[in-house]
CSV table of C-alpha atoms in Angstrom, one decimal:
chain,number,residue,atom,x,y,z
A,1,MET,CA,11.0,-72.5,81.2
A,2,SER,CA,7.2,-71.6,81.1
A,3,GLU,CA,5.4,-70.2,84.0
A,4,GLN,CA,3.4,-73.4,84.5
A,5,GLN,CA,6.6,-75.5,84.6
A,6,VAL,CA,8.0,-73.4,87.3
A,7,VAL,CA,4.7,-73.7,89.3
A,8,ALA,CA,4.6,-77.4,88.8
A,9,GLN,CA,8.2,-77.9,90.1
A,10,ALA,CA,7.5,-75.7,93.2
A,11,ALA,CA,4.2,-77.3,94.1
A,12,VAL,CA,4.3,-80.0,96.8
A,13,VAL,CA,0.9,-81.6,97.5
A,14,ASP,CA,-0.4,-84.7,99.3
A,15,GLY,CA,-2.6,-87.5,97.7
A,16,ALA,CA,-5.6,-85.2,97.7
A,17,GLY,CA,-3.7,-82.1,96.6
A,18,GLY,CA,-4.4,-80.5,100.0
A,19,LEU,CA,-1.0,-79.3,101.2
A,20,GLU,CA,0.3,-75.8,100.3
A,21,PRO,CA,3.2,-75.3,98.0
A,22,GLY,CA,6.5,-76.0,99.8
A,23,ALA,CA,4.9,-77.6,102.8
A,24,VAL,CA,6.6,-80.7,104.3
A,25,PRO,CA,4.5,-83.3,106.1
A,26,ALA,CA,5.1,-84.5,109.6
A,27,GLY,CA,8.0,-87.0,109.6
A,28,GLY,CA,10.1,-84.9,107.2
A,29,LYS,CA,9.3,-87.1,104.1
A,30,GLU,CA,8.8,-84.9,101.0
A,31,PHE,CA,6.3,-85.6,98.4
A,32,VAL,CA,6.9,-85.3,94.7
A,33,GLY,CA,5.3,-82.1,93.2
A,34,ARG,CA,2.5,-82.5,90.6
A,35,SER,CA,2.0,-80.7,87.3
A,36,PRO,CA,-1.1,-78.5,86.7
A,37,GLY,CA,-2.6,-81.2,84.6
A,38,GLN,CA,-2.3,-83.7,87.5
A,39,LEU,CA,-3.9,-81.3,89.9
A,40,ALA,CA,-6.8,-80.6,87.5
A,41,TRP,CA,-7.3,-84.4,87.1
A,42,LEU,CA,-7.5,-84.8,90.9
A,43,ARG,CA,-10.1,-82.0,91.1
A,44,LEU,CA,-12.0,-83.6,88.2
A,45,ARG,CA,-12.1,-87.0,89.9
A,46,ARG,CA,-13.8,-85.5,93.0
A,47,ASP,CA,-16.6,-84.0,90.7
A,48,ARG,CA,-19.3,-86.7,90.4
A,49,VAL,CA,-21.3,-84.7,87.9
A,50,GLY,CA,-18.2,-84.2,85.8
A,51,LEU,CA,-17.4,-87.9,85.8
A,52,ALA,CA,-21.0,-88.9,85.0
A,53,SER,CA,-21.2,-86.4,82.2
A,54,GLY,CA,-17.8,-87.5,80.9
A,55,GLY,CA,-19.0,-91.1,81.0
A,56,ALA,CA,-22.1,-90.2,79.0
A,57,LEU,CA,-19.9,-88.4,76.4
A,58,LEU,CA,-17.7,-91.4,76.2
A,59,PHE,CA,-20.6,-93.6,75.5
A,60,PHE,CA,-22.0,-91.3,72.7
A,61,VAL,CA,-18.7,-90.9,71.1
A,62,LEU,CA,-18.0,-94.6,71.1
A,63,LEU,CA,-21.4,-95.3,69.8
A,64,ALA,CA,-20.9,-92.9,66.9
A,65,VAL,CA,-17.3,-94.2,66.1
A,66,ALA,CA,-18.5,-97.8,66.1
A,67,ALA,CA,-21.6,-97.1,64.0
A,68,PRO,CA,-20.6,-99.6,61.2
A,69,LEU,CA,-20.0,-102.2,63.9
A,70,VAL,CA,-23.3,-101.5,65.5
A,71,GLU,CA,-25.0,-101.8,62.1
A,72,ARG,CA,-23.4,-105.2,61.5
A,73,LEU,CA,-24.3,-106.4,65.0
A,74,TYR,CA,-27.8,-104.9,64.8
A,75,GLY,CA,-28.5,-106.3,61.4
A,76,LYS,CA,-30.0,-103.2,59.9
A,77,GLY,CA,-28.6,-100.3,57.9
A,78,PRO,CA,-29.6,-96.6,58.1
A,79,LEU,CA,-31.1,-96.5,54.6
A,80,GLU,CA,-32.8,-99.9,54.8
A,81,ARG,CA,-36.6,-99.8,54.7
A,82,PHE,CA,-39.2,-102.1,56.2
A,83,PRO,CA,-42.5,-101.3,54.4
A,84,GLU,CA,-44.1,-104.4,55.7
A,85,ARG,CA,-44.0,-102.9,59.2
A,86,LEU,CA,-46.2,-99.9,58.1
A,87,ASP,CA,-50.0,-99.9,57.6
A,88,ARG,CA,-51.8,-98.5,54.7
A,89,ASN,CA,-51.4,-94.8,56.0
A,90,GLY,CA,-47.7,-95.2,56.5
A,91,PHE,CA,-47.8,-95.4,60.3
A,92,PRO,CA,-45.8,-98.1,62.1
A,93,LEU,CA,-47.7,-101.2,63.3
A,94,GLY,CA,-48.1,-101.7,66.9
A,95,TYR,CA,-46.7,-99.2,69.4
A,96,ALA,CA,-44.6,-97.0,67.1
A,97,GLY,CA,-43.2,-100.2,65.6
A,98,VAL,CA,-41.2,-101.1,68.7
A,99,ASP,CA,-40.3,-104.8,69.1
A,100,ALA,CA,-37.4,-107.1,69.6
A,101,GLU,CA,-36.3,-106.5,66.0
A,102,HIS,CA,-36.7,-102.7,66.1
A,103,TRP,CA,-35.6,-101.4,69.5
A,104,LEU,CA,-36.9,-97.8,69.0
A,105,GLY,CA,-39.5,-98.4,66.5
A,106,ILE,CA,-40.0,-97.6,62.8
A,107,GLN,CA,-39.9,-94.2,61.0
A,108,PRO,CA,-43.3,-93.4,59.6
A,109,ASN,CA,-43.8,-93.2,55.8
A,110,LEU,CA,-40.1,-94.2,55.1
A,111,GLY,CA,-40.2,-97.3,57.2
A,112,ARG,CA,-36.5,-96.9,58.4
A,113,ASP,CA,-35.3,-98.3,61.7
A,114,VAL,CA,-35.2,-95.4,64.2
A,115,PHE,CA,-32.3,-96.8,66.4
A,116,ILE,CA,-29.8,-97.1,63.5
A,117,GLN,CA,-30.8,-93.7,62.3
A,118,LEU,CA,-30.0,-92.3,65.7
A,119,VAL,CA,-26.5,-94.0,65.7
A,120,TYR,CA,-25.6,-92.6,62.4
A,121,GLY,CA,-27.1,-89.3,63.1
A,122,LEU,CA,-24.8,-89.1,66.2
A,123,ARG,CA,-21.9,-89.9,64.0
A,124,THR,CA,-22.8,-87.1,61.5
A,125,SER,CA,-23.5,-84.5,64.3
A,126,LEU,CA,-20.2,-85.3,66.2
A,127,LEU,CA,-18.1,-85.4,63.0
A,128,VAL,CA,-19.3,-82.0,61.9
A,129,ALA,CA,-19.0,-80.4,65.4
A,130,PHE,CA,-15.6,-81.9,66.3
A,131,THR,CA,-14.1,-81.0,62.9
A,132,ALA,CA,-15.4,-77.4,63.0
A,133,ALA,CA,-14.3,-77.0,66.6
A,134,LEU,CA,-10.8,-78.2,66.0
A,135,LEU,CA,-10.4,-75.8,63.0
A,136,THR,CA,-12.1,-73.0,65.0
A,137,ILE,CA,-9.7,-73.4,67.9
A,138,GLY,CA,-6.7,-73.5,65.6
A,139,LEU,CA,-7.6,-70.4,63.7
A,140,GLY,CA,-8.7,-68.5,66.9
A,141,ILE,CA,-5.4,-69.4,68.6
A,142,LEU,CA,-3.3,-68.2,65.7
A,143,VAL,CA,-5.1,-64.9,65.4
A,144,GLY,CA,-5.4,-64.3,69.1
A,145,VAL,CA,-1.7,-65.0,69.9
A,146,VAL,CA,-0.5,-62.8,67.0
A,147,ALA,CA,-2.8,-59.9,67.8
A,148,GLY,CA,-2.1,-60.0,71.5
A,149,TYR,CA,1.6,-60.2,71.4
A,150,LEU,CA,2.4,-57.9,68.5
A,151,GLY,CA,-0.2,-55.3,69.4
A,152,GLY,CA,-0.3,-51.9,67.6
A,153,ARG,CA,-1.7,-51.8,64.1
A,154,VAL,CA,-1.7,-55.6,63.7
A,155,ASP,CA,-3.9,-55.9,66.9
A,156,ALA,CA,-6.1,-53.1,65.6
A,157,VAL,CA,-6.6,-54.5,62.2
A,158,LEU,CA,-7.3,-58.1,63.6
A,159,THR,CA,-9.6,-56.8,66.2
A,160,TRP,CA,-11.6,-54.8,63.7
A,161,PHE,CA,-11.9,-57.9,61.5
A,162,VAL,CA,-13.1,-59.9,64.6
A,163,ASP,CA,-15.8,-57.3,65.3
A,164,LEU,CA,-16.8,-57.3,61.6
A,165,THR,CA,-17.3,-61.0,61.6
A,166,MET,CA,-19.2,-61.1,64.8
A,167,ALA,CA,-21.6,-58.4,63.4
A,168,PHE,CA,-23.0,-60.8,60.7
A,169,PRO,CA,-26.3,-62.6,61.7
A,170,PHE,CA,-25.4,-66.3,61.6
A,171,PHE,CA,-28.8,-67.8,60.6
A,172,ILE,CA,-29.7,-65.1,58.1
A,173,PHE,CA,-26.3,-65.6,56.5
A,174,CYS,CA,-26.9,-69.3,56.3
A,175,PHE,CA,-30.3,-68.9,54.7
A,176,ALA,CA,-28.8,-66.6,52.1
A,177,PHE,CA,-25.4,-68.2,51.5
A,178,ILE,CA,-26.0,-72.0,51.5
A,179,PRO,CA,-28.6,-72.2,48.6
A,180,VAL,CA,-26.3,-69.9,46.6
A,181,ALA,CA,-23.2,-72.1,47.4
A,182,VAL,CA,-25.0,-75.3,46.4
A,183,ASN,CA,-26.3,-73.8,43.1
A,184,GLN,CA,-22.6,-72.8,42.2
A,185,PHE,CA,-21.6,-76.4,42.3
A,186,TYR,CA,-24.7,-78.3,41.4
A,187,GLY,CA,-27.5,-77.7,38.8
A,188,VAL,CA,-31.2,-78.4,39.3
A,189,ARG,CA,-30.9,-81.9,37.9
A,190,ASP,CA,-27.6,-82.8,39.5
A,191,ALA,CA,-27.4,-85.1,42.6
A,192,GLU,CA,-25.6,-83.4,45.5
A,193,ALA,CA,-22.7,-85.4,46.8
A,194,THR,CA,-23.2,-86.7,50.4
A,195,TRP,CA,-19.9,-85.1,51.5
A,196,PHE,CA,-20.6,-81.6,50.1
A,197,ARG,CA,-23.2,-80.3,52.7
A,198,PRO,CA,-21.3,-81.4,55.8
A,199,MET,CA,-18.2,-79.8,54.5
A,200,LEU,CA,-20.1,-76.6,53.6
A,201,LEU,CA,-21.5,-76.5,57.2
A,202,ILE,CA,-18.0,-77.0,58.7
A,203,ALA,CA,-16.7,-74.1,56.6
A,204,ILE,CA,-19.6,-71.8,57.7
A,205,PHE,CA,-19.1,-72.8,61.4
A,206,VAL,CA,-15.3,-72.0,61.3
A,207,LEU,CA,-16.0,-68.7,59.6
A,208,PHE,CA,-18.3,-67.5,62.4
A,209,ASN,CA,-17.0,-69.2,65.5
A,210,TRP,CA,-13.1,-68.5,65.5
A,211,THR,CA,-13.7,-65.0,66.7
A,212,TYR,CA,-14.7,-66.1,70.3
A,213,THR,CA,-11.5,-68.1,70.7
A,214,ALA,CA,-9.4,-65.3,69.2
A,215,ARG,CA,-10.8,-62.7,71.6
A,216,LEU,CA,-10.2,-65.0,74.6
A,217,VAL,CA,-6.6,-65.9,73.5
A,218,ARG,CA,-5.9,-62.2,72.7
A,219,GLY,CA,-6.9,-61.1,76.2
A,220,GLN,CA,-4.8,-63.9,77.9
A,221,VAL,CA,-1.8,-63.0,75.8
A,222,LEU,CA,-2.0,-59.3,76.6
A,223,SER,CA,-1.7,-60.2,80.4
A,224,LEU,CA,1.2,-62.7,79.8
A,225,ARG,CA,3.4,-60.9,77.3
A,226,GLU,CA,5.0,-58.7,79.9
A,227,ARG,CA,5.8,-61.6,82.3
A,228,GLU,CA,9.3,-62.4,83.4
A,229,PHE,CA,9.6,-65.6,81.5
A,230,VAL,CA,8.7,-63.8,78.3
A,231,ASP,CA,11.3,-61.1,79.0
A,232,ALA,CA,13.9,-63.8,79.7
A,233,ALA,CA,13.1,-65.5,76.4
A,234,ARG,CA,13.6,-62.2,74.6
A,235,ALA,CA,16.8,-61.5,76.3
A,236,ALA,CA,18.1,-65.0,75.4
A,237,GLY,CA,17.5,-64.0,71.8
A,238,ALA,CA,14.4,-66.3,71.2
A,239,GLY,CA,12.6,-65.7,67.9
A,240,LEU,CA,9.0,-64.6,67.5
A,241,GLY,CA,7.7,-68.2,66.8
A,242,HIS,CA,9.5,-69.5,69.9
A,243,ILE,CA,7.9,-66.9,72.1
A,244,LEU,CA,4.4,-67.3,70.7
A,245,PHE,CA,4.2,-71.1,70.5
A,246,ARG,CA,6.8,-72.2,73.1
A,247,GLN,CA,6.5,-69.6,75.9
A,248,LEU,CA,2.9,-68.2,75.6
A,249,LEU,CA,0.8,-71.0,74.1
A,250,PRO,CA,1.6,-73.5,76.9
A,251,ASN,CA,0.2,-71.1,79.5
A,252,LEU,CA,-3.2,-70.9,77.6
A,253,TRP,CA,-4.0,-74.5,77.4
A,254,ALA,CA,-6.5,-74.5,80.3
A,255,PRO,CA,-9.0,-71.7,78.8
A,256,ILE,CA,-8.5,-73.2,75.3
A,257,LEU,CA,-9.5,-76.6,76.5
A,258,VAL,CA,-12.6,-75.2,78.3
A,259,THR,CA,-13.5,-73.2,75.3
A,260,PHE,CA,-13.3,-76.3,73.0
A,261,SER,CA,-15.5,-78.4,75.3
A,262,LEU,CA,-18.2,-75.6,75.4
A,263,ASN,CA,-17.9,-74.9,71.6
A,264,VAL,CA,-18.7,-78.5,70.5
A,265,PRO,CA,-22.2,-78.5,71.9
A,266,ALA,CA,-22.9,-75.2,70.5
A,267,LEU,CA,-22.0,-76.4,67.1
A,268,ILE,CA,-24.0,-79.6,67.5
A,269,THR,CA,-27.0,-77.5,68.3
A,270,ALA,CA,-26.4,-75.1,65.4
A,271,GLU,CA,-26.0,-78.0,63.0
A,272,ALA,CA,-29.2,-79.7,64.2
A,273,ALA,CA,-31.0,-76.4,63.9
A,274,LEU,CA,-29.9,-75.8,60.3
A,275,SER,CA,-30.9,-79.4,59.4
A,276,PHE,CA,-34.3,-78.9,61.2
A,277,LEU,CA,-34.9,-75.8,59.0
A,278,GLY,CA,-34.1,-77.7,55.9
A,279,ILE,CA,-30.8,-76.1,54.9
A,280,GLY,CA,-28.4,-78.4,56.7
A,281,ILE,CA,-27.8,-82.1,56.2
A,282,LEU,CA,-30.1,-83.5,53.6
A,283,GLU,CA,-31.2,-87.0,52.6
A,284,PRO,CA,-29.9,-89.7,52.4
A,285,THR,CA,-27.3,-88.7,55.2
A,286,PRO,CA,-28.7,-89.6,58.7
A,287,ASP,CA,-28.9,-86.5,61.0
A,288,LEU,CA,-30.3,-85.8,64.4
A,289,GLY,CA,-31.8,-82.4,63.4
A,290,ARG,CA,-33.5,-83.7,60.3
A,291,LEU,CA,-34.8,-86.8,62.2
A,292,ILE,CA,-36.5,-84.4,64.7
A,293,SER,CA,-37.9,-82.3,61.7
A,294,ASP,CA,-39.3,-85.4,60.1
A,295,SER,CA,-41.0,-86.5,63.4
A,296,VAL,CA,-42.9,-83.2,63.8
A,297,ASP,CA,-45.5,-84.2,61.2
A,298,PHE,CA,-46.3,-87.3,63.2
A,299,ILE,CA,-46.1,-85.9,66.8
A,300,ARG,CA,-49.7,-86.7,67.4
A,301,GLU,CA,-50.0,-90.2,65.9
A,302,VAL,CA,-46.4,-91.3,66.9
A,303,PRO,CA,-45.1,-89.2,69.7
A,304,THR,CA,-42.2,-91.5,70.6
A,305,PHE,CA,-40.6,-90.7,67.3
A,306,THR,CA,-40.2,-87.1,68.4
A,307,ILE,CA,-39.3,-88.0,71.9
A,308,VAL,CA,-36.5,-90.3,71.0
A,309,GLY,CA,-34.7,-87.9,68.7
A,310,GLY,CA,-35.2,-84.9,70.8
A,311,THR,CA,-34.1,-86.7,74.0
A,312,THR,CA,-30.9,-88.0,72.3
A,313,LEU,CA,-30.0,-84.6,71.2
A,314,PHE,CA,-30.8,-83.0,74.6
A,315,LEU,CA,-28.7,-85.6,76.5
A,316,LEU,CA,-25.7,-85.2,74.1
A,317,VAL,CA,-25.7,-81.4,74.5
A,318,LEU,CA,-26.3,-81.5,78.2
A,319,SER,CA,-23.5,-84.0,78.8
A,320,PHE,CA,-21.1,-81.7,76.9
A,321,ASN,CA,-22.2,-78.6,78.9
A,322,LEU,CA,-21.9,-80.3,82.2
A,323,PHE,CA,-18.6,-81.7,81.4
A,324,GLY,CA,-17.4,-78.4,80.2
A,325,ASP,CA,-18.4,-76.8,83.4
A,326,ALA,CA,-16.7,-79.5,85.4
A,327,LEU,CA,-13.5,-79.2,83.3
A,328,ARG,CA,-13.5,-75.4,83.9
A,329,ASP,CA,-13.8,-75.8,87.6
A,330,ALA,CA,-11.0,-78.4,87.7
A,331,LEU,CA,-8.6,-76.3,85.7
A,332,ASP,CA,-9.3,-73.3,87.9
A,333,PRO,CA,-6.8,-73.4,90.8
A,334,LYS,CA,-9.0,-71.1,92.8
A,335,SER,CA,-12.1,-73.4,92.5
A,336,THR,CA,-13.6,-74.5,95.8
A,337,ARG,CA,-15.4,-77.5,94.4
């Protein structure tokens, strides 16, 4: 039995989680103990900022997932152009082209609808960030658990490899590696597949970001491997895999979950930055970073174009960060919030 399961069975709390473990309320009627997950949910429900940011995240995720449905209902596609809505200089007619047909206006020069570009840009950013974050967490957990539990030379080699990976400058590596990688698969006259650049960015993000999770998990495992429940599993003849993934890993879910929630916005920002610099997602795939980059040239004539893209990215990242902070407080049993 893991440490968290023992704590969960021993804890006795009231409806707000206020009674101490083992306490019996007046009247002698015992309450059923709650698991650590239930206690965390009770704390999170009391955090208004956490609930608001979680609701905003749910809205963004649903909007991205339902992008094809939104396109059908809205009646416009991300690659569809409306040249009749532009003047002779390529600027949108009226106030940034905003009207009942185009809710957020028209993109200068290209004549695309900005709203549907944002919806599909959210889809691209969240797909890249979530996929990279999941792979990053998985690899980091594997390396961290093995290094922390086995120790010795295995720990020394893996720690050295972590330090070596963290020493590489991320953006300089991207500027040097991405063009070389593209040239290895596509010639000058070849059209680059739309899936290639997102997959390449995911691979780069995993290569650089697994180290933070590995160091966190290693430190937690070092403090857990000498606990009584691990000694009991060894005495019972449990194998290495059972100890690592059935005894140690269930006690690490809280910091891992917080790390994941804070890693996603960092990856969203990194993906947008690379696209803004011209080495990330390229045409014709919609992307928030490239949308902001395209708007810079028209910031004086059509400022709303820049404001819409920048505000969307800002709110998305802010929602993730606030929810990650709220989740960390909820999973911390010593939190006073």
